[in-house]
Short mmCIF file of C-alpha atoms and ligand atoms in Angstrom, two decimals:
data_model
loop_
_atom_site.label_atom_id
_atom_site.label_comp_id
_atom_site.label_asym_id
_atom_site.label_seq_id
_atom_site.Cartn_x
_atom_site.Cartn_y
_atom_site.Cartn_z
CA UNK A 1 -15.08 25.27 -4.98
CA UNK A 2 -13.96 23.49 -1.61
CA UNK A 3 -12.61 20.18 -1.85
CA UNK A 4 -15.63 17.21 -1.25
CA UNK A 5 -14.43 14.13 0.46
CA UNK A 6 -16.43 10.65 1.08
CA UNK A 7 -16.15 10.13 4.84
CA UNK A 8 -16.64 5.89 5.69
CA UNK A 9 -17.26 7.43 8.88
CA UNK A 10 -20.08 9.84 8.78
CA UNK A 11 -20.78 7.95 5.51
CA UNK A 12 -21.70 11.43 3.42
CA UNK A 13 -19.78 13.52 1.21
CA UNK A 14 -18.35 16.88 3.60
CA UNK A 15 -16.43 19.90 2.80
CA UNK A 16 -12.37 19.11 3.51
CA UNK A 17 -11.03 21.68 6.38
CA UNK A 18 -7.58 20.56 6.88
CA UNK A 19 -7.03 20.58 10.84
CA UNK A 20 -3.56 22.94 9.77
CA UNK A 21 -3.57 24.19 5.77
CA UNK A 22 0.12 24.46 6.09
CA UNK A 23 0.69 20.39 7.23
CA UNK A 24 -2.53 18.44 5.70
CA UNK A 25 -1.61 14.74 6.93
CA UNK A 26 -2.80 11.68 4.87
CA UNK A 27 -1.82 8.15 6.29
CA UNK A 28 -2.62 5.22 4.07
CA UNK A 29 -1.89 1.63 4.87
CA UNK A 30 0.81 0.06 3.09
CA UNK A 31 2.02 -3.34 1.81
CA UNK A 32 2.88 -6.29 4.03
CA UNK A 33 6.22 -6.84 1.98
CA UNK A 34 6.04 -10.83 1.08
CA UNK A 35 5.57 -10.96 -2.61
CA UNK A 36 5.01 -9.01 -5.70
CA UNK A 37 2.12 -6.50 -5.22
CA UNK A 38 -0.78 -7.36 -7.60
CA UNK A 39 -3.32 -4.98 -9.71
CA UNK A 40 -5.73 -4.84 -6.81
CA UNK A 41 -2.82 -3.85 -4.41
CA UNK A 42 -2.06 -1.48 -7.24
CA UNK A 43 -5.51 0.27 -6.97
CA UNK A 44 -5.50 2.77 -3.57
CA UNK A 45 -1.94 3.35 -4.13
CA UNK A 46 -3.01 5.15 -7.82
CA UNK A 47 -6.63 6.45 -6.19
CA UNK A 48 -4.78 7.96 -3.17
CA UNK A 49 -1.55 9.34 -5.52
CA UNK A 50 -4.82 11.21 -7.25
CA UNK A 51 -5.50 12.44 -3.90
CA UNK A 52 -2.47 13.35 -2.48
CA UNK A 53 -1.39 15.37 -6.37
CA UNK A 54 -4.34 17.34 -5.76
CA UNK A 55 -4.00 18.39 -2.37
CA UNK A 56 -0.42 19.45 -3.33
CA UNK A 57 -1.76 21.37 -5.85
CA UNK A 58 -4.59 23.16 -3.81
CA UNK A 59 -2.63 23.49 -0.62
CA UNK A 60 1.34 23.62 -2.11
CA UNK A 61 3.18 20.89 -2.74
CA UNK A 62 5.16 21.67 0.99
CA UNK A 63 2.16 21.79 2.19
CA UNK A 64 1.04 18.26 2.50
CA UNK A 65 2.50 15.40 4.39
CA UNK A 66 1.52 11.62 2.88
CA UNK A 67 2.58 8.68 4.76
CA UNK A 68 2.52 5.08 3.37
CA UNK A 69 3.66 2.55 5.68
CA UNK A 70 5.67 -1.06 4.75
CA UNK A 71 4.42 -3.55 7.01
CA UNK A 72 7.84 -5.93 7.44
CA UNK A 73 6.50 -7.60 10.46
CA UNK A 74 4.09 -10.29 9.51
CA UNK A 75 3.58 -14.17 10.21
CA UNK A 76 3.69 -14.41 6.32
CA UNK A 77 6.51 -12.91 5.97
CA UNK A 78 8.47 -15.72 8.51
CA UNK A 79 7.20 -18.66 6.68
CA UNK A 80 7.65 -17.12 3.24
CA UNK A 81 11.35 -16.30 4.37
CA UNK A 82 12.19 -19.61 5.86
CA UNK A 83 10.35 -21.04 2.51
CA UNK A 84 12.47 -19.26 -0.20
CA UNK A 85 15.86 -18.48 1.84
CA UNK A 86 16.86 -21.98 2.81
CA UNK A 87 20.30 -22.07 5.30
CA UNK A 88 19.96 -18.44 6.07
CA UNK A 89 19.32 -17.31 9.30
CA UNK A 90 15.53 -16.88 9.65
CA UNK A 91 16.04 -12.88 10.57
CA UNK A 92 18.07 -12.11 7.74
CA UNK A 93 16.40 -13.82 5.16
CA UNK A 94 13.14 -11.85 6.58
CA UNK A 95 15.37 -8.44 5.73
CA UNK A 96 16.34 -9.96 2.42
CA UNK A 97 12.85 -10.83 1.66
CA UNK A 98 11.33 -7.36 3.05
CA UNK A 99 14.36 -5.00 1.43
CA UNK A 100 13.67 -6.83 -2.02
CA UNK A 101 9.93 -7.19 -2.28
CA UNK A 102 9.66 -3.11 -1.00
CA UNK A 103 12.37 -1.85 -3.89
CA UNK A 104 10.00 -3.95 -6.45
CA UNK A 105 7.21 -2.14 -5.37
CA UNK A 106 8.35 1.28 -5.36
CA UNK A 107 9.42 0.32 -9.05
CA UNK A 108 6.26 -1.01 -9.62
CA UNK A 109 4.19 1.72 -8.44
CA UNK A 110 6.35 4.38 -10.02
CA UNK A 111 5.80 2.54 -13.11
CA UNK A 112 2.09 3.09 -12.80
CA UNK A 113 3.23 7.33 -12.19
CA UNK A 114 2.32 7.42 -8.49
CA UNK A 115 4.49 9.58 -6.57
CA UNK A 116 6.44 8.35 -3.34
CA UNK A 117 5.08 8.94 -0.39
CA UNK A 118 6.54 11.63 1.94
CA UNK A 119 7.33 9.47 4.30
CA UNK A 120 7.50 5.40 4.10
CA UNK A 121 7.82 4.10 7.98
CA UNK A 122 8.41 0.48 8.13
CA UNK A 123 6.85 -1.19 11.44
CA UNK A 124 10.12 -2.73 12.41
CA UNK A 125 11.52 0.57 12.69
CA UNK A 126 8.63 1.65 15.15
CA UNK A 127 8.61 -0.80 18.15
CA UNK A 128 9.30 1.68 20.84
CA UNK A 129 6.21 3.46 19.95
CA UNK A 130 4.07 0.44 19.94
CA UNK A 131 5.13 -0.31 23.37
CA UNK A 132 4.31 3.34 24.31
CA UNK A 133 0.80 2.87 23.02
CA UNK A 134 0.80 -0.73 24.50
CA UNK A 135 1.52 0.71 27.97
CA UNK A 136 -0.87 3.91 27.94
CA UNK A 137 -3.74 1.20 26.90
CA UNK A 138 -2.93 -0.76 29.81
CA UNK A 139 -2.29 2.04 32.27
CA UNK A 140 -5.63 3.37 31.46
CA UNK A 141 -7.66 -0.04 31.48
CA UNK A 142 -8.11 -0.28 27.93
CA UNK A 143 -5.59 -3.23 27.15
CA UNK A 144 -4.08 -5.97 29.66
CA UNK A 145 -1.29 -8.76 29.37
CA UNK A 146 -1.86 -11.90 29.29
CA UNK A 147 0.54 -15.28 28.91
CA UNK A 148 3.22 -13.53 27.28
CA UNK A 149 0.30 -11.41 25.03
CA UNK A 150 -1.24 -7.95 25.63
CA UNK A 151 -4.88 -8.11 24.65
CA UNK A 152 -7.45 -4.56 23.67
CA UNK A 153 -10.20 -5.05 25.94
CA UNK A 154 -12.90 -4.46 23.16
CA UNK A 155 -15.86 -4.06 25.73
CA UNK A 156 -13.32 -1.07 27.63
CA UNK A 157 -14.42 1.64 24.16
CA UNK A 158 -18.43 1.96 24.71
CA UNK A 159 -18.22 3.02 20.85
CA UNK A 160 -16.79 0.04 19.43
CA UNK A 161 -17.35 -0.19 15.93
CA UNK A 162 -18.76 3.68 15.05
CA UNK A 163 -16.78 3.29 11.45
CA UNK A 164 -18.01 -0.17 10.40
CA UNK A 165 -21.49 0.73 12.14
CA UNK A 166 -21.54 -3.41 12.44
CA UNK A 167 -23.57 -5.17 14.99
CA UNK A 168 -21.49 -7.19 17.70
CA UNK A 169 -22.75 -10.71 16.40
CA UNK A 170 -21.14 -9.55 12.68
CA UNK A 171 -18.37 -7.97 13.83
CA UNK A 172 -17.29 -11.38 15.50
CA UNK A 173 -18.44 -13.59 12.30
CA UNK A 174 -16.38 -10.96 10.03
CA UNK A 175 -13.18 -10.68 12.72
CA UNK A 176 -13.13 -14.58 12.23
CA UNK A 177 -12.43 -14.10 15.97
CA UNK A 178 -9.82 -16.96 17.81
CA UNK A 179 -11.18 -18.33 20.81
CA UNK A 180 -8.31 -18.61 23.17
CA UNK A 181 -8.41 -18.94 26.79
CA UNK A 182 -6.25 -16.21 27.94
CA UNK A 183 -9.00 -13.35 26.03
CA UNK A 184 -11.57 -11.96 28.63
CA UNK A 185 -13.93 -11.18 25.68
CA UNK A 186 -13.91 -13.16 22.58
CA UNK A 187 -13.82 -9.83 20.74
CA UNK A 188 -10.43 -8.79 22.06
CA UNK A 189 -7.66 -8.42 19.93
CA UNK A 190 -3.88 -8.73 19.95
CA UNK A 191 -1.62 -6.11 20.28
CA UNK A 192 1.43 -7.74 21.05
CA UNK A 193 2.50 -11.55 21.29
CA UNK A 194 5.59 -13.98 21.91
CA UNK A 195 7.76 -14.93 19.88
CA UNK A 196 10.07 -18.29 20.12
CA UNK A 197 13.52 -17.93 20.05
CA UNK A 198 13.48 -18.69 16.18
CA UNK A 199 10.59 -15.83 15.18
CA UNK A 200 11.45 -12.35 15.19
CA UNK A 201 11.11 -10.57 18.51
CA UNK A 202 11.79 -7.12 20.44
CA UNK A 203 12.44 -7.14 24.03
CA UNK A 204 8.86 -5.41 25.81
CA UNK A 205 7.97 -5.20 29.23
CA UNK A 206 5.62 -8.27 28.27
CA UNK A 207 8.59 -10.74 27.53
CA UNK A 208 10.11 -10.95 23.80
CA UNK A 209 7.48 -10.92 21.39
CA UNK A 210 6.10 -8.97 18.69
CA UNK A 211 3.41 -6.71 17.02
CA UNK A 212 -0.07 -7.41 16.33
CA UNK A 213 -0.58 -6.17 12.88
CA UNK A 214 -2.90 -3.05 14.12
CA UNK A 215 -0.98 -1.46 16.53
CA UNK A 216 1.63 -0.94 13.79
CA UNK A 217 -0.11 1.56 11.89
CA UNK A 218 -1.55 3.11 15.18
CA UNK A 219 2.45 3.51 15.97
CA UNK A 220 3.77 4.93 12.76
CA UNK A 221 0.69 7.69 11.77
CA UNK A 222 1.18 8.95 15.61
CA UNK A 223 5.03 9.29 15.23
CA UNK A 224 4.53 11.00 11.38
CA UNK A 225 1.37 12.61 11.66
CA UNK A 226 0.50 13.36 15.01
CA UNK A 227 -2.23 12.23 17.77
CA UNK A 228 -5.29 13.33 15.18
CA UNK A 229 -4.76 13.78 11.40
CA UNK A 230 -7.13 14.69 8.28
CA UNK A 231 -7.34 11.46 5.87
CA UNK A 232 -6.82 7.90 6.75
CA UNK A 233 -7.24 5.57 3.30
CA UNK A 234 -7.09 1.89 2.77
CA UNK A 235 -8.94 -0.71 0.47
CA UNK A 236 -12.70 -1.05 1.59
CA UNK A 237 -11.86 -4.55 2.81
CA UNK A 238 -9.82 -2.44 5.74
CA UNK A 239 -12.60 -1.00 7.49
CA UNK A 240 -13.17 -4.01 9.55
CA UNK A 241 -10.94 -5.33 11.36
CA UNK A 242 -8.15 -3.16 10.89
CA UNK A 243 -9.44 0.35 10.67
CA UNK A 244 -12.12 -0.18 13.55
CA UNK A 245 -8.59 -1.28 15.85
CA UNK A 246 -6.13 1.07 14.75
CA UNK A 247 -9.20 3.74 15.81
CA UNK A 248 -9.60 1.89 19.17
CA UNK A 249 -5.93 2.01 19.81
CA UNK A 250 -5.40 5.26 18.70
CA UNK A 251 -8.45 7.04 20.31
CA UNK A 252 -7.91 5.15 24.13
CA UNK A 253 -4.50 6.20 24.23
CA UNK A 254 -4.42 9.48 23.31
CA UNK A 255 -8.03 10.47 24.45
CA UNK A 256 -9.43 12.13 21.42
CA UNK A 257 -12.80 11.65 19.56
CA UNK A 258 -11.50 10.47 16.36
CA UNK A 259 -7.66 9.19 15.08
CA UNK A 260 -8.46 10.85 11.91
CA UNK A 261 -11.46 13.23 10.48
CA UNK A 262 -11.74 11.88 7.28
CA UNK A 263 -11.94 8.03 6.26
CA UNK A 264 -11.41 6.79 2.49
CA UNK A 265 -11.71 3.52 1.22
CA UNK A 266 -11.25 2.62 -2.48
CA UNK A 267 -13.65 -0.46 -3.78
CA UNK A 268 -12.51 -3.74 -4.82
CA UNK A 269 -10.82 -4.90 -7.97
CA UNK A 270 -12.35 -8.41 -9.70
CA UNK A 271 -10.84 -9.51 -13.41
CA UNK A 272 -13.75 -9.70 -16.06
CA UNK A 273 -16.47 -9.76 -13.63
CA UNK A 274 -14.90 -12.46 -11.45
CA UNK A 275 -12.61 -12.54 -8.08
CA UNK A 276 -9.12 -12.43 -8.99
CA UNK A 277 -7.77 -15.02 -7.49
CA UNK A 278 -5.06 -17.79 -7.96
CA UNK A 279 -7.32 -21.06 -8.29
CA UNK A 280 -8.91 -19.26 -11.11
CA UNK A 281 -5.85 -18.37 -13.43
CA UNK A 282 -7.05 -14.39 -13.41
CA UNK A 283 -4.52 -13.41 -10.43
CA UNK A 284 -1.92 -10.68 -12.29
CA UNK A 285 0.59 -8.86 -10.43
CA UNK A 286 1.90 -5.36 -11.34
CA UNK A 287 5.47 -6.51 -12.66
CA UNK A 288 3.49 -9.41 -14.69
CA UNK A 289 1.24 -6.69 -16.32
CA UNK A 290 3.85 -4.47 -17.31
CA UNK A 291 6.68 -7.05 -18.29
CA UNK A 292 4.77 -10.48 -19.25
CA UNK A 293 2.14 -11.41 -22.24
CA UNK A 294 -0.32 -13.02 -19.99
CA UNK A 295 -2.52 -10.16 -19.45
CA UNK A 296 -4.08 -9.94 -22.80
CA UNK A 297 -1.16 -11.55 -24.53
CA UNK A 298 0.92 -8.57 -24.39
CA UNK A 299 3.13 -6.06 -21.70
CA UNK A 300 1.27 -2.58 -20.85
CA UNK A 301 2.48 0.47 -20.46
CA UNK A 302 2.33 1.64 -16.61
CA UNK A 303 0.33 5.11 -17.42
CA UNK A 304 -2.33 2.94 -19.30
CA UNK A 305 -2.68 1.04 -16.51
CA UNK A 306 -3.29 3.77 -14.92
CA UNK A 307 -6.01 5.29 -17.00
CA UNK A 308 -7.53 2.24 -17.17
CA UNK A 309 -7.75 2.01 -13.11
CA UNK A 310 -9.05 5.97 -13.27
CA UNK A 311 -11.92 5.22 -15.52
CA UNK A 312 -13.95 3.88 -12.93
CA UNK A 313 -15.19 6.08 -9.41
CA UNK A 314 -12.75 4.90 -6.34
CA UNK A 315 -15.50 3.91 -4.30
CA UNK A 316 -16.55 1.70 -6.71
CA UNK A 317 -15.89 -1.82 -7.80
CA UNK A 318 -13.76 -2.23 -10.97
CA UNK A 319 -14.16 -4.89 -13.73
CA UNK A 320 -10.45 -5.41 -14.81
CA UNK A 321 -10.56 -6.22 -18.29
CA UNK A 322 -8.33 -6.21 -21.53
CA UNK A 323 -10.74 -4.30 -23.12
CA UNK A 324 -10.87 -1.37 -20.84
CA UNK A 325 -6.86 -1.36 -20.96
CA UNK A 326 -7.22 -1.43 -24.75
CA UNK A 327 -9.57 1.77 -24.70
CA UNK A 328 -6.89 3.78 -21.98
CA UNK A 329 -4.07 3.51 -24.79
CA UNK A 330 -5.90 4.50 -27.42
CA UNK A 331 -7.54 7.13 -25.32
CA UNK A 332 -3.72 7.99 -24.26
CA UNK A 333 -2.26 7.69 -27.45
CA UNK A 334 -5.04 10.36 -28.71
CA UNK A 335 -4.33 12.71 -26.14
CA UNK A 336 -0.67 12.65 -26.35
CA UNK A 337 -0.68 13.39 -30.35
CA UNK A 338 0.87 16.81 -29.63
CA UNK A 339 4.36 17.52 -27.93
CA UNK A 340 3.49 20.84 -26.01
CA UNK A 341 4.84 22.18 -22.96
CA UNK A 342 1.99 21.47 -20.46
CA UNK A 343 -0.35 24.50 -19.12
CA UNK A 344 -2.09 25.21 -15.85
CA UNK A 345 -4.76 22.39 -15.54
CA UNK A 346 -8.20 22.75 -16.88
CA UNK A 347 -10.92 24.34 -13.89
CA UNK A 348 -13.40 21.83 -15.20
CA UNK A 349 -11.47 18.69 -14.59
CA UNK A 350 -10.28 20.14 -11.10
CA UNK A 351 -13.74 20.81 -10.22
CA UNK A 352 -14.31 16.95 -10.97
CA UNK A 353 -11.56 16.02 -8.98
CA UNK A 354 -12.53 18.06 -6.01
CA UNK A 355 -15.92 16.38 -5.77
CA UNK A 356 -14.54 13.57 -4.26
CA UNK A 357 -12.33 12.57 -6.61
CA UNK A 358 -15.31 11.87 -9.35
CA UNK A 359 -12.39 10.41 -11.77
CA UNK A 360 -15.37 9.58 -14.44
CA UNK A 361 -16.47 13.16 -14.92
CA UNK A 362 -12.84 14.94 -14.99
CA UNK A 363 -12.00 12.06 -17.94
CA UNK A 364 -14.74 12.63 -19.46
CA UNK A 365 -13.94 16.95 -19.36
CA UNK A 366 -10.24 16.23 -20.88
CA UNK A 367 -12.24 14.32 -23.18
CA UNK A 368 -13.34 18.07 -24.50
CA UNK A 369 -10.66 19.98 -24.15
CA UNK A 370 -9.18 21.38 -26.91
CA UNK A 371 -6.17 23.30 -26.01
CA UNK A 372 -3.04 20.17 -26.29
CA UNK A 373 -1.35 22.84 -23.39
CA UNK A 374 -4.14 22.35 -21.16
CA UNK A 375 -4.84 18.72 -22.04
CA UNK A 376 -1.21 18.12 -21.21
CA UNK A 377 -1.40 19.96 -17.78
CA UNK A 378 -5.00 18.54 -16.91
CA UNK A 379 -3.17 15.20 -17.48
CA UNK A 380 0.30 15.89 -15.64
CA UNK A 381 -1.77 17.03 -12.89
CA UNK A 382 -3.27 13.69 -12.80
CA UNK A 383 -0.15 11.64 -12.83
CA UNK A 384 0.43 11.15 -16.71
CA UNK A 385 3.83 12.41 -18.40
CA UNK A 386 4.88 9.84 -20.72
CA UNK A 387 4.95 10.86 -24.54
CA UNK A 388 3.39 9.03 -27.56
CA UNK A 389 6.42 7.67 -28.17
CA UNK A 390 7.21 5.98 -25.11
CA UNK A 391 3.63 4.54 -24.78
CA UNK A 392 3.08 3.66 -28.60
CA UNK A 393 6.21 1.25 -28.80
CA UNK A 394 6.13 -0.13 -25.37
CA UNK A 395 4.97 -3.91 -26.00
CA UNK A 396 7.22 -4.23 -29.45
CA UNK A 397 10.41 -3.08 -27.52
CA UNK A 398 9.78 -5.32 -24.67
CA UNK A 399 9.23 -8.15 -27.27
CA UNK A 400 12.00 -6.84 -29.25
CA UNK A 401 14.92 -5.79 -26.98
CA UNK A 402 13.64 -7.82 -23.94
CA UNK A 403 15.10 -6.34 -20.75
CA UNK A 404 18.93 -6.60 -21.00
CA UNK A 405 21.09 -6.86 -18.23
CA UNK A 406 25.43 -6.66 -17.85
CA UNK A 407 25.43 -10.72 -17.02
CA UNK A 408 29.22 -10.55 -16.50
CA UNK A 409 28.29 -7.34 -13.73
CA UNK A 410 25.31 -10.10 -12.47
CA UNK A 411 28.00 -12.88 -12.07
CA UNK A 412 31.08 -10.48 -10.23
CA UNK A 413 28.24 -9.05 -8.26
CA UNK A 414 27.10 -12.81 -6.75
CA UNK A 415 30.62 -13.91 -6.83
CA UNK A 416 30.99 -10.86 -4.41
CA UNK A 417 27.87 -11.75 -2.36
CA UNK A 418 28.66 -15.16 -2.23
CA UNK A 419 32.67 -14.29 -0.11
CA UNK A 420 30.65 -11.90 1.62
CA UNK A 421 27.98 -14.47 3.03
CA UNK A 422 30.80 -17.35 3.50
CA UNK A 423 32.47 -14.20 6.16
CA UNK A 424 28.64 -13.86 7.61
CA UNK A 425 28.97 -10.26 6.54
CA UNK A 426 25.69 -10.22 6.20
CA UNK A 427 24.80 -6.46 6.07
CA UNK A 428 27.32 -6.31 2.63
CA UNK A 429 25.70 -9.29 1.38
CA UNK A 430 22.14 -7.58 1.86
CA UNK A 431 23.91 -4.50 -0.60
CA UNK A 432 24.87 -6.79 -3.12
CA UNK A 433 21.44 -8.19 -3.14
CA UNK A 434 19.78 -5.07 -3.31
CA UNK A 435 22.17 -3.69 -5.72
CA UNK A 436 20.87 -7.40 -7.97
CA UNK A 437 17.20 -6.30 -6.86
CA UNK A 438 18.03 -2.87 -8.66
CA UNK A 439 19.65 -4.02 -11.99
CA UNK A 440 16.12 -6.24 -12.43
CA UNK A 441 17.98 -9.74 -11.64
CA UNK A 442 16.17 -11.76 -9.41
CA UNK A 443 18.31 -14.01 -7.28
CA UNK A 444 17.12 -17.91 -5.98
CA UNK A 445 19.39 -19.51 -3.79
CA UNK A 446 18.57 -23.11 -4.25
CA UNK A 447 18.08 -25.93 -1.74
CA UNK A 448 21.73 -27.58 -3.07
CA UNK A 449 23.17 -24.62 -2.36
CA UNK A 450 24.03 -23.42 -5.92
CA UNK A 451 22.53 -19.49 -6.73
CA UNK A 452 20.76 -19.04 -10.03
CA UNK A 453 19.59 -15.78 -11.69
CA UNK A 454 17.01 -14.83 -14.07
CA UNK A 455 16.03 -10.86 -15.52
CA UNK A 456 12.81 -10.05 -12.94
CA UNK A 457 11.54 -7.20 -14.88
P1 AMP B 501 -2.96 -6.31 1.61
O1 AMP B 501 -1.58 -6.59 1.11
O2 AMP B 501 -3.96 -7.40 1.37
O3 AMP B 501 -2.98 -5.78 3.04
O4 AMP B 501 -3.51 -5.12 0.71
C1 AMP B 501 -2.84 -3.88 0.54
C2 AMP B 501 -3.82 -2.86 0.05
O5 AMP B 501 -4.44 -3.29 -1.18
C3 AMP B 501 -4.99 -2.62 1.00
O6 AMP B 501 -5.32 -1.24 1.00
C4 AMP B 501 -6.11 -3.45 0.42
O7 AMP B 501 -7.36 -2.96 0.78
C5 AMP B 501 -5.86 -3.28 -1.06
N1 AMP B 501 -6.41 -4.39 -1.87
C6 AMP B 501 -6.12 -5.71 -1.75
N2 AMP B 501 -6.78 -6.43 -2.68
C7 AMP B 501 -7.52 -5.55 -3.41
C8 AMP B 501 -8.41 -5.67 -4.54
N3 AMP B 501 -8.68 -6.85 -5.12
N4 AMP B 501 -8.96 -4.53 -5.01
C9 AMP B 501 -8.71 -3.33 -4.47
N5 AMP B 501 -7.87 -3.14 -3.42
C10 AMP B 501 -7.27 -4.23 -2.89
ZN1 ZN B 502 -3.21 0.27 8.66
#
């Protein structure tokens, strides 16, 4: 049976047809590398893992090329830096910030049994090709500078808005558009702007300045994946603003009818039928679910996590509760009763995954299976490999044991860091910190200038 794919932009279910079966290019958009990633952030990285797992295993696993960008160029990012890294140098505490936050995720997210991608560009690593699309916009009328900012002339793309299908009047309510003098249409966005001699900046024809948040993911799935790829994938709230620009970027500078074929977006996460959100107590990040008691009163395994973010359809909003998580381990626990070396994946449960991705219906088909080999593969095929073992006893040994750490390694290490910094070596003092990030030791350097450490994981 062909592979079935939801396309946001035809908005109907098609037949896949990889532009080249021998490189089938996914781009999805990353985190903006701040803080801890939270179960929300957690959900298209697991629904688009799915995706990219079964695409390696109907195409080849060389086959397929999956690119998951880190956004470390972001106003949040400067004022979270300057927040937390008092005395340092604003552009080192932004790589301290950015190298730390993105090793925690990828330890997050491998907790939860989602592959890495094939490629992880980070923006800062992509200027030069921003400015290339920055200057083919403006050579061909599309874009124009403008006190120290470049501006995308929204009016210049008659089809403005073909994935969001969104009148003008809502697109400008839902762009929350800024009304500043130098924009010829209020609609117009920014694709590059100044910086002051204390932000982060990159020399551009346009002054010293830096990247709207757009153009960076126009930038890095051109340099990875080419001019026109098959699957772009974000959260649902992507589609407008961000997805509608990176198309507009992408499609006026390289001239082609779409940036990708296919468009995914994964539906929206809310705690026990409310929005997660600080104010309201319900906010959980990934480390705090799989480390901490305050999800339920107890740490979860990452794989029923997982499970418990599979049970519902991608596209469709997901009630986060305690007692769905409850129901994946015992589900889990049930089908990991047997130690067998895993078999080729049951047909029926890739024949649910290949109409677009219906999660619901292949759980509910390894629900019947009764061969534990086939069970086993249908699961590894769907991210799962942990045994009974490791998932039964995970919230008594994290009670139990705690995580332990070499505090004598933690103190030589920061003793280390600390002559390194005083010598304003700072690209040793950024491996001692990420060598602290990887032991599970988070490090605060405090306003008096004294460092404290505590186990982050
Ligand atoms: P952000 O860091 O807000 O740019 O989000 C990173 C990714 O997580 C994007 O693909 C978002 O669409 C997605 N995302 C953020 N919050 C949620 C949520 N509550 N539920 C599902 N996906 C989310
Ligand atoms: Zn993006």
């Amino acid at each position: 049976m062909p592979l079935k794919l939801y396309n946001t932009l035809t908005r109907r279910k098609e037949d896949f047809v990889p532009l080249d079966p021998a490189n089938v290019r996914l781009y999805v958009c990353g985190p903006t590398v701040y803080d801890f990633a939270h179960i929300g952030n957690a959900r298209p990285v697991i629904v688009f893992d799915v995706l990219f797992r079964l695409l390696r295993h109907v195409y080849g696993d060389a086959h397929v090329t999956y690119v998951r960008n880190i956004t470390d160029v972001d106003d949040k990012i400067n004022e979270r830096a300057a927040r937390d890294f008092p005395g340092v140098p604003l552009n080192k505490a932004i790589r301290e910030l950015t190298e730390g936050t993105a090793v925690i995720f990828r330890q997050d997210i491998a907790a939860l049994g989602s592959l890495p991608p094939t490629v992880e560009p980070r923006a800062t690593e992509h200027i030069s090709e921003m400015i290339d699309i920055i200057e083919r916009l403006i050579a061909t009328g599309h874009a124009y500078p403008a006190e120290g900012h470049v501006l995308f002339n929204v009016p210049s793309m008659p089809d403005y808005g073909r994935l969001s299908r969104r009148s003008l009047d809502e697109m400008e309510a839902g762009a929350r558009v800024d009304v500043a003098p130098y924009k010829r249409d209020p609609m117009d966005f920014v694709l590059w702007k100044p910086s002051s001699d204390e932000e982060p900046g990159w020399i551009s024809p346009w002054g010293r300045g830096r990247p709207g948040w757009h153009i960076e993911c126009s930038a890095m799935s051109w340099k990875h994946l080419g001019e026109v790829f098959d699957i772009h994938g974000g959260g649902i709230d992507l589609v407008f603003p961000h997805h509608e620009n990176e198309i507009a970027q992408s499609r006026c500078a390289f001239g082609h009818a779409v940036m990708a074929n296919v468009w995914m977006h994964n539906g929206f996460l809310q705690v026990e039928g409310e929005k997660m959100s600080k104010s309201l107590g319900n906010f959980f990040t990934i480390r705090e679910l799989l480390e901490s008691d305050r999800f339920g009163g107890r740490a979860w395994h990452g794989e029923v996590l997982r499970l418990a973010m599979l049970r519902t359809q991608y596209r469709q909003p997901i009630d986060w509760t305690v007692k769905a998580a409850e129901e994946a381990e015992s589900t889990l626990l049930r089908w990991r009763a047997h130690d067998v070396v895993p078999a080729a994946p049951d047909p029926g449960v890739l024949e649910a995954l290949e109409d677009d991705l219906n999660l619901p219906a292949a759980i509910a088909r390894l629900h019947q299976l009764s061969d534990p080999a086939v069970l086993a593969g249908s699961l590894r095929l769907l991210g799962f490999s942990a045994t009974r073992d490791e998932i039964a006893g995970y919230d008594a040994r994290r009670r139990g044991g705690g995580a332990t750490v070499d505090a004598a390694r933690v103190e030589a290490l920061l003793a280390e860091r600390k002559a390194a910094r005083l010598a304003k070596d700072w690209a040793a003092s950024d491996r001692i910190r990420g060598e602290l990030t990887e032991l599970g030791v988070a490090v605060k350097d405090n306003k008096d200038g004294t460092t404290t450490w505590e186990i982050a994981r």
